[in-house]
JSON list of C-alpha atoms in Angstrom, two decimals:
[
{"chain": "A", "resi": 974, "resn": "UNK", "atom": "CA", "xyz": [-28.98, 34.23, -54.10]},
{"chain": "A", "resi": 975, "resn": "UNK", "atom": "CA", "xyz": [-28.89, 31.67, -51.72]},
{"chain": "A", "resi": 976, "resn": "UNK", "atom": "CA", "xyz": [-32.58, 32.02, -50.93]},
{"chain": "A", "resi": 977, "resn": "UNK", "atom": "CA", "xyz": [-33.31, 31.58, -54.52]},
{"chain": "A", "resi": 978, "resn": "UNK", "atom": "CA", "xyz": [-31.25, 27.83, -53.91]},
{"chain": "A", "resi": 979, "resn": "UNK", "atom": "CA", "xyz": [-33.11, 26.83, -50.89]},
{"chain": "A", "resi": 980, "resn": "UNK", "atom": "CA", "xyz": [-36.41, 27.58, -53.03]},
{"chain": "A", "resi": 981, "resn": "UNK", "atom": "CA", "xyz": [-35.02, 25.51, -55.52]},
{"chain": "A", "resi": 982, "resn": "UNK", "atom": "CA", "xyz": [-34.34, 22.91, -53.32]},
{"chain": "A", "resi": 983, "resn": "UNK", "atom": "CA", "xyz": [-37.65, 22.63, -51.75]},
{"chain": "A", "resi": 984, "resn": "UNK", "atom": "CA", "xyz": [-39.20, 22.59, -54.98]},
{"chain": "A", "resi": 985, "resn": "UNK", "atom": "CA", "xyz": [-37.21, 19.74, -55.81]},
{"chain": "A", "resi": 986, "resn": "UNK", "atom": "CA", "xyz": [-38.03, 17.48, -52.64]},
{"chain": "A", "resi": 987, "resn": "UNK", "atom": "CA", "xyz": [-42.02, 18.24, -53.72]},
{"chain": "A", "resi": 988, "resn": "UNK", "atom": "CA", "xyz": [-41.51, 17.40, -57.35]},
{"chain": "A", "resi": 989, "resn": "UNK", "atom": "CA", "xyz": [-43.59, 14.65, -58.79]},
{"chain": "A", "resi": 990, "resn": "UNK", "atom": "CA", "xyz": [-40.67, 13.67, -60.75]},
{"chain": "A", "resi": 991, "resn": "UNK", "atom": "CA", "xyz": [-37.57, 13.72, -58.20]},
{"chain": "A", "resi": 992, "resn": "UNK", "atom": "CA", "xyz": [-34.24, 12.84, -59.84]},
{"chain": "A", "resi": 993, "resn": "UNK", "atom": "CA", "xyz": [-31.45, 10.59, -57.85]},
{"chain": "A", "resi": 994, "resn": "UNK", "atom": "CA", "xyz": [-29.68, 12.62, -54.73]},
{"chain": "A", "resi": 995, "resn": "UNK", "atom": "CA", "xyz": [-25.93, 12.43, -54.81]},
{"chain": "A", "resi": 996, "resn": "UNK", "atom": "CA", "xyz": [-23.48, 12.82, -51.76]},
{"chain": "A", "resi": 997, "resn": "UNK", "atom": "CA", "xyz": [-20.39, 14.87, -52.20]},
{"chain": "A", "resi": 998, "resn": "UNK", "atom": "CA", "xyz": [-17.66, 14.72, -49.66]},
{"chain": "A", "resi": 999, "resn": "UNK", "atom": "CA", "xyz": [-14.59, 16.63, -49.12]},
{"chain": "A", "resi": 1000, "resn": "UNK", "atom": "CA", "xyz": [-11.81, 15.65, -46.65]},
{"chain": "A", "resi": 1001, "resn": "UNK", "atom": "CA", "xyz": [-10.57, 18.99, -45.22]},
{"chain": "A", "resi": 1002, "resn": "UNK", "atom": "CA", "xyz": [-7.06, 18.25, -43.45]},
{"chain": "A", "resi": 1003, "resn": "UNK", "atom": "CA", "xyz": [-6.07, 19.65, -39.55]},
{"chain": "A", "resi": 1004, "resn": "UNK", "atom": "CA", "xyz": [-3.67, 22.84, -40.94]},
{"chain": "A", "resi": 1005, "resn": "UNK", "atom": "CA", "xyz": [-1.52, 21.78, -38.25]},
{"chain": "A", "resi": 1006, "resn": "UNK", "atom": "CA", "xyz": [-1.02, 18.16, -39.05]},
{"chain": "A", "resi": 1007, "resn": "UNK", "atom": "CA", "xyz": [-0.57, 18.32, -42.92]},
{"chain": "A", "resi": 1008, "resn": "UNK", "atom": "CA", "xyz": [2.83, 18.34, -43.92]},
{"chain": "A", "resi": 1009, "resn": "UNK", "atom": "CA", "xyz": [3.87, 21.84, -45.66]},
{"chain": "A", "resi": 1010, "resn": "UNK", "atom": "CA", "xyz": [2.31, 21.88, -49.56]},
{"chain": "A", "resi": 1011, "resn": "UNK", "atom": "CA", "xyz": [-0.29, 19.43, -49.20]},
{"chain": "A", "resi": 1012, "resn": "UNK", "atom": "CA", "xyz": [-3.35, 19.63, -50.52]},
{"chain": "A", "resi": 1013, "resn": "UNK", "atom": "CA", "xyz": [-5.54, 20.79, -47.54]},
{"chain": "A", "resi": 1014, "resn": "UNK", "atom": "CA", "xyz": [-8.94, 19.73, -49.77]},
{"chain": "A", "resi": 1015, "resn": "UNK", "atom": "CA", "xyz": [-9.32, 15.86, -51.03]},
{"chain": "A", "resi": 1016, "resn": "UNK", "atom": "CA", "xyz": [-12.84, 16.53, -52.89]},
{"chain": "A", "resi": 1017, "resn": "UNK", "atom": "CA", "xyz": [-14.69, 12.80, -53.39]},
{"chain": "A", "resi": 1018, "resn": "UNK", "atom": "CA", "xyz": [-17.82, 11.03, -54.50]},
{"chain": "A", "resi": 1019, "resn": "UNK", "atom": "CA", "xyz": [-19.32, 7.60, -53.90]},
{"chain": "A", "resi": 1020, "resn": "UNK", "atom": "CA", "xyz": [-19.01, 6.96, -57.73]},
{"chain": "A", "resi": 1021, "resn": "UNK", "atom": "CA", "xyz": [-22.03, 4.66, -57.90]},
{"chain": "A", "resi": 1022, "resn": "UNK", "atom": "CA", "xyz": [-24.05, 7.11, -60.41]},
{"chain": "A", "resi": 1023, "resn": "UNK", "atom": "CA", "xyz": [-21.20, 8.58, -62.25]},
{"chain": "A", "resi": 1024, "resn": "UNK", "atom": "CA", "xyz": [-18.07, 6.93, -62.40]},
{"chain": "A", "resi": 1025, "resn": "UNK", "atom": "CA", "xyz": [-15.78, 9.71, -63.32]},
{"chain": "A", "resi": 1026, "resn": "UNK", "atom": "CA", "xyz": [-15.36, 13.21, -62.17]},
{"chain": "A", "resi": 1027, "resn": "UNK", "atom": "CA", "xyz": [-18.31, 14.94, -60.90]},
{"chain": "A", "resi": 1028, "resn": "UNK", "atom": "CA", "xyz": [-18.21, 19.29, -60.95]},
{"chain": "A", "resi": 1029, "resn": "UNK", "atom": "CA", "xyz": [-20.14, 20.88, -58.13]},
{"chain": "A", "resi": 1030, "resn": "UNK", "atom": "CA", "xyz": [-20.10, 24.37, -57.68]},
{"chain": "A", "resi": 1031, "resn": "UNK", "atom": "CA", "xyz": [-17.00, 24.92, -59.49]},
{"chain": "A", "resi": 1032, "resn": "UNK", "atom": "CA", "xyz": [-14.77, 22.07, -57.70]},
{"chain": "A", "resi": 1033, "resn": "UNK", "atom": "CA", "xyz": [-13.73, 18.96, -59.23]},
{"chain": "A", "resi": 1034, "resn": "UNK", "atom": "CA", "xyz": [-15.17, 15.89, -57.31]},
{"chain": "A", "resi": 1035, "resn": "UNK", "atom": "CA", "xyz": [-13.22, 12.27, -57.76]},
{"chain": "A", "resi": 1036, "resn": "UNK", "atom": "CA", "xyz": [-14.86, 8.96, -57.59]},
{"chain": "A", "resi": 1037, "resn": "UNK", "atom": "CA", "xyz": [-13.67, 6.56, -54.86]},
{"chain": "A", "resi": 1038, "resn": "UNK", "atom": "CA", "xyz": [-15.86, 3.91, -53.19]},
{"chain": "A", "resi": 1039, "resn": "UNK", "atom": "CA", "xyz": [-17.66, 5.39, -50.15]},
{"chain": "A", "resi": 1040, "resn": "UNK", "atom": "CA", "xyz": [-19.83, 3.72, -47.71]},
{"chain": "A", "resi": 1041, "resn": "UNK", "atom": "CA", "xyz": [-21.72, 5.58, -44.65]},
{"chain": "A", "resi": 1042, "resn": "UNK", "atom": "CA", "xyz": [-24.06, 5.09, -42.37]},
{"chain": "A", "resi": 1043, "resn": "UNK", "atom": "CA", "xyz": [-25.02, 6.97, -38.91]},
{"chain": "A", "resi": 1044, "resn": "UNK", "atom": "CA", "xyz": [-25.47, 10.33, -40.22]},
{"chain": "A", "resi": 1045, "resn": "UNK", "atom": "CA", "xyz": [-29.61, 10.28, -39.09]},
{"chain": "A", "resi": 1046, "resn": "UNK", "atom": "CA", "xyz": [-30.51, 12.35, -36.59]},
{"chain": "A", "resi": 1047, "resn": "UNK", "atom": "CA", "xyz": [-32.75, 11.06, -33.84]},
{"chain": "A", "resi": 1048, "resn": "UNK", "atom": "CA", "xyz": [-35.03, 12.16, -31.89]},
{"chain": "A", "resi": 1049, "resn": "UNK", "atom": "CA", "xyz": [-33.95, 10.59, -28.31]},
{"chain": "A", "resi": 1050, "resn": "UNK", "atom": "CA", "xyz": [-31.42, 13.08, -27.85]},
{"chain": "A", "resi": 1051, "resn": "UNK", "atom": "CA", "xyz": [-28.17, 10.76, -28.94]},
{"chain": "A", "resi": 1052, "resn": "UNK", "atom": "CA", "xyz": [-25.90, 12.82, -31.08]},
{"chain": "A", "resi": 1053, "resn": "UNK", "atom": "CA", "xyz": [-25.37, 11.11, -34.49]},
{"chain": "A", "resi": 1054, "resn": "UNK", "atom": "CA", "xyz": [-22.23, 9.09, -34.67]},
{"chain": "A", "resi": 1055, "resn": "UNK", "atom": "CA", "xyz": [-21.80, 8.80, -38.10]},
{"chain": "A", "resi": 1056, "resn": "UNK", "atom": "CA", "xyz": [-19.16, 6.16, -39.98]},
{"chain": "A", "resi": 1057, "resn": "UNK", "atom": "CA", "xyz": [-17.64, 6.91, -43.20]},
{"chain": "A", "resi": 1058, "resn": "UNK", "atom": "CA", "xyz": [-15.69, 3.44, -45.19]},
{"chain": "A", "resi": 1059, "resn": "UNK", "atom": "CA", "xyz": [-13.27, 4.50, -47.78]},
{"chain": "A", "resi": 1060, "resn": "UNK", "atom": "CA", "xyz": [-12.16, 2.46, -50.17]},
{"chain": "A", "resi": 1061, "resn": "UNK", "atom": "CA", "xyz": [-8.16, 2.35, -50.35]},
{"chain": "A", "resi": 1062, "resn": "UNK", "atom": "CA", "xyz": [-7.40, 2.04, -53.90]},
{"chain": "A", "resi": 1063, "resn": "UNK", "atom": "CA", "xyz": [-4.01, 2.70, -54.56]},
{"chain": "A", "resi": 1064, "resn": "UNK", "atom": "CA", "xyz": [-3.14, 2.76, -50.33]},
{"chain": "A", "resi": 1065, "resn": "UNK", "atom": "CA", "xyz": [-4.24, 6.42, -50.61]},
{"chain": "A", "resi": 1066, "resn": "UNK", "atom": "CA", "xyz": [-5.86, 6.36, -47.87]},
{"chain": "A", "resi": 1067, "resn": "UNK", "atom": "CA", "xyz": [-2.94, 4.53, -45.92]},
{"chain": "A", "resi": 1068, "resn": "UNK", "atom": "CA", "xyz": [-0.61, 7.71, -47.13]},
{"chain": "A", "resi": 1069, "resn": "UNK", "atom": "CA", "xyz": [-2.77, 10.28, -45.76]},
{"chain": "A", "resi": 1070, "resn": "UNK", "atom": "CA", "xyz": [-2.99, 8.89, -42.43]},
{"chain": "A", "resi": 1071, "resn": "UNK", "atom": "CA", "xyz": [0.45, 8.17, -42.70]},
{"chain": "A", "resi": 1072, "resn": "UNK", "atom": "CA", "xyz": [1.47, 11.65, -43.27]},
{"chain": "A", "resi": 1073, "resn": "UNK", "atom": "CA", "xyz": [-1.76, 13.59, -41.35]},
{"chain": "A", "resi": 1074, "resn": "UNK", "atom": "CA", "xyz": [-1.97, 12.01, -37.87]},
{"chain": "A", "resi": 1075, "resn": "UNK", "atom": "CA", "xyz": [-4.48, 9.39, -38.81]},
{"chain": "A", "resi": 1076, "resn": "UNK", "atom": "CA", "xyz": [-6.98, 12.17, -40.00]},
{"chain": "A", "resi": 1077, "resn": "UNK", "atom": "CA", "xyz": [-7.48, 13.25, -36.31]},
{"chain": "A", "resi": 1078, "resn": "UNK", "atom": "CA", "xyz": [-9.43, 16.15, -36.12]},
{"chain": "A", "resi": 1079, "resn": "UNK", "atom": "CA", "xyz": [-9.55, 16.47, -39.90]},
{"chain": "A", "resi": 1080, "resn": "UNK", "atom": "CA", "xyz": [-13.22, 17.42, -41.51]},
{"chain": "A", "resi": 1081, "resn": "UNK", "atom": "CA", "xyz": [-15.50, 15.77, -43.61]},
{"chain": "A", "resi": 1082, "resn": "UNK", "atom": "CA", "xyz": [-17.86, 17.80, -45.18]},
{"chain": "A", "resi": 1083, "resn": "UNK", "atom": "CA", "xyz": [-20.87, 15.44, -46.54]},
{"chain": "A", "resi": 1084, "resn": "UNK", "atom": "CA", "xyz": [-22.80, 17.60, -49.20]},
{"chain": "A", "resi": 1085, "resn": "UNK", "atom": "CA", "xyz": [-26.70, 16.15, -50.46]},
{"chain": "A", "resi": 1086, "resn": "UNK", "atom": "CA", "xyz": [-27.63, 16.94, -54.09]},
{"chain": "A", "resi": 1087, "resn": "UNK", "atom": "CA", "xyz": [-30.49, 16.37, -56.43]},
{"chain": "A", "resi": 1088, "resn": "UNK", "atom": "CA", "xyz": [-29.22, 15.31, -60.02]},
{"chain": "A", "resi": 1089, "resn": "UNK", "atom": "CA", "xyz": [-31.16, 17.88, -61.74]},
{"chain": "A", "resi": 1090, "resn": "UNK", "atom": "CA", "xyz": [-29.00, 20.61, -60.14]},
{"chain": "A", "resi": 1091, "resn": "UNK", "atom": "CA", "xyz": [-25.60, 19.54, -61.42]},
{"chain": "A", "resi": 1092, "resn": "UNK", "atom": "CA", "xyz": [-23.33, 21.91, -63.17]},
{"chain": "A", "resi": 1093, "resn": "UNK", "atom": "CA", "xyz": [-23.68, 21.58, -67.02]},
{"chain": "A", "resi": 1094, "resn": "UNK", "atom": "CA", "xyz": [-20.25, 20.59, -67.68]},
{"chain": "A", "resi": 1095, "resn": "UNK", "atom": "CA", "xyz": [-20.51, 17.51, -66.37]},
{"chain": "A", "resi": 1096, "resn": "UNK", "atom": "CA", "xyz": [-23.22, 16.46, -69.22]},
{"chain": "A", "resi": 1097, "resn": "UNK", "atom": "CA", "xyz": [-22.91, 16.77, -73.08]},
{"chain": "A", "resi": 1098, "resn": "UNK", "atom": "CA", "xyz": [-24.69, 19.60, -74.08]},
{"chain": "A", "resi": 1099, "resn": "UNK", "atom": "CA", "xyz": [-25.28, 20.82, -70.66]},
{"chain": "A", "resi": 1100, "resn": "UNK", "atom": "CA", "xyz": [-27.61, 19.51, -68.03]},
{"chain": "A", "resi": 1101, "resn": "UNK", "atom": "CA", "xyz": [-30.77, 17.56, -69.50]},
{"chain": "A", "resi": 1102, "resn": "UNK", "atom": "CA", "xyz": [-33.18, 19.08, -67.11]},
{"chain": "A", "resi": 1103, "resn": "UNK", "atom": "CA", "xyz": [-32.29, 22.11, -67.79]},
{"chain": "A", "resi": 1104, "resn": "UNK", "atom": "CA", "xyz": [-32.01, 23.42, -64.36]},
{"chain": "A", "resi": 1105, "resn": "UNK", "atom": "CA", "xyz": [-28.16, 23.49, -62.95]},
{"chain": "A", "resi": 1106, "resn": "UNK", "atom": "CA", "xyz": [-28.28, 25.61, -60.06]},
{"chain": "A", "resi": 1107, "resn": "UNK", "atom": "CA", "xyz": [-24.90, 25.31, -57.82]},
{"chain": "A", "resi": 1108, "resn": "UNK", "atom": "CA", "xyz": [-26.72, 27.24, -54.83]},
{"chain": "A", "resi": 1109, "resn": "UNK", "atom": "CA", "xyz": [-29.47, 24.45, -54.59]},
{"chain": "A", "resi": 1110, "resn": "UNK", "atom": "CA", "xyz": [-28.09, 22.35, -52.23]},
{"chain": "A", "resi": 1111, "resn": "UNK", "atom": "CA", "xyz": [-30.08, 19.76, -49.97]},
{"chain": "A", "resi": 1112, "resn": "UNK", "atom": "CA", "xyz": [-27.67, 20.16, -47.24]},
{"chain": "A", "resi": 1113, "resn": "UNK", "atom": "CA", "xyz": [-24.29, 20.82, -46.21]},
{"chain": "A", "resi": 1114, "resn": "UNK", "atom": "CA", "xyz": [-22.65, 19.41, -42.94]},
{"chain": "A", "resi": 1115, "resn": "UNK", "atom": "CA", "xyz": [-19.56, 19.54, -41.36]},
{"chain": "A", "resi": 1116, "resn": "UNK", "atom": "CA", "xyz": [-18.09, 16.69, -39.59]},
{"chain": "A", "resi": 1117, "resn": "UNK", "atom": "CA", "xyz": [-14.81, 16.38, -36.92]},
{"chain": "A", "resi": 1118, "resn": "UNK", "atom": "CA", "xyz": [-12.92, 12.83, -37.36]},
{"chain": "A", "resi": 1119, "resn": "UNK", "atom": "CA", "xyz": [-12.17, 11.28, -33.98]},
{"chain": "A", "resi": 1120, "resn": "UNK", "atom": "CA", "xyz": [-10.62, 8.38, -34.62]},
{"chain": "A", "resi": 1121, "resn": "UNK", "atom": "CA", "xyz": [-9.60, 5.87, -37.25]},
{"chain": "A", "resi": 1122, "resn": "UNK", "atom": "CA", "xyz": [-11.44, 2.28, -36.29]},
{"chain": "A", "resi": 1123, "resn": "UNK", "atom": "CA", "xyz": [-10.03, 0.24, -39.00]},
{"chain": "A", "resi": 1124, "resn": "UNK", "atom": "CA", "xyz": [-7.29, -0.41, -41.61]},
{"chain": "A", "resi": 1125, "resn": "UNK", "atom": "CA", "xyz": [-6.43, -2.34, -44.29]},
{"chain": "A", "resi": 1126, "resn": "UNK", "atom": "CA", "xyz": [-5.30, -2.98, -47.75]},
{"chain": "A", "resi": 1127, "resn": "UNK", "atom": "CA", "xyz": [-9.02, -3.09, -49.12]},
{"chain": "A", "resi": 1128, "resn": "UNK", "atom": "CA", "xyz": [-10.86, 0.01, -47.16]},
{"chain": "A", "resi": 1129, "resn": "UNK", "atom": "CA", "xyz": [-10.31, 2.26, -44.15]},
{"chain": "A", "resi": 1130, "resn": "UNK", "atom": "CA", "xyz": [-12.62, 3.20, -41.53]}
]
């Protein structure tokens, strides 16, 4: 099964017709920071192709304003140090750090999809190419946060 996904996938990045590539994120908390019956899963999207709710692979992504950058990997044998920019609508943000340990140690898991490969429910009358697939994923990373480097009112870094 999840050969038949990465088949799908690299048929994808070869297609003359390529649809858009989302990124999925999900904020796993440190087990031993969150506070007792807290979510240990904050599933997010950038929001910038779909502004509400996004379903991937059965989970229930939420739009918030996400900007990254230093995810590439090199070839000079740095290791990627990647920065993620949340928005903080709502000083959500601010209450998870408040109440996690600034994020320390806490995941991010950026996930890469092509359009095409969506779940059906999130279109009327089911996906418009026809091919939803939730084992086609580009790729599928896993990420340790280190430190927080900014925050405010407006975003958090």
């Amino acid at each position: 099964m999840a050969d038949e996904g990465k088949n799908q996938v690299a048929r994808n990045l070869l297609d003359l017709e390529p649809t858009a590539v989302l990124e999925f994120y999900k904020l796993v908390l440190d087990p031993i920071a969150a506070p007792e019956g807290f979510p240990q899963e904050i599933p997010f999207h950038a929001g910038t192709i779909f502004q509400g709710n996004i379903t991937w692979q059965g989970a229930k992504y939420i739009p918030l304003a996400v900007e990254t950058e230093g995810f590439e990997m090199l070839g000079d044998r740095r290791l990627p140090r990647p920065r993620i920019r949340i928005a903080n609508d709502n000083q959500l943000i601010t209450y998870l750090l408040q109440n996690n340990k600034d994020l320390i140690n806490a995941k991010i898991v950026r996930k890469k999809v092509f359009l095409k490969n969506l779940d059906d429910i999130n279109f009327d009358g089911g996906n418009p190419w026809g091919q939803a697939n939730a084992s086609a994923e580009i790729i599928d990373e896993v990420w340790i946060i280190g430190r927080k480097t900014h925050e405010s009112k407006v975003m958090v870094e």
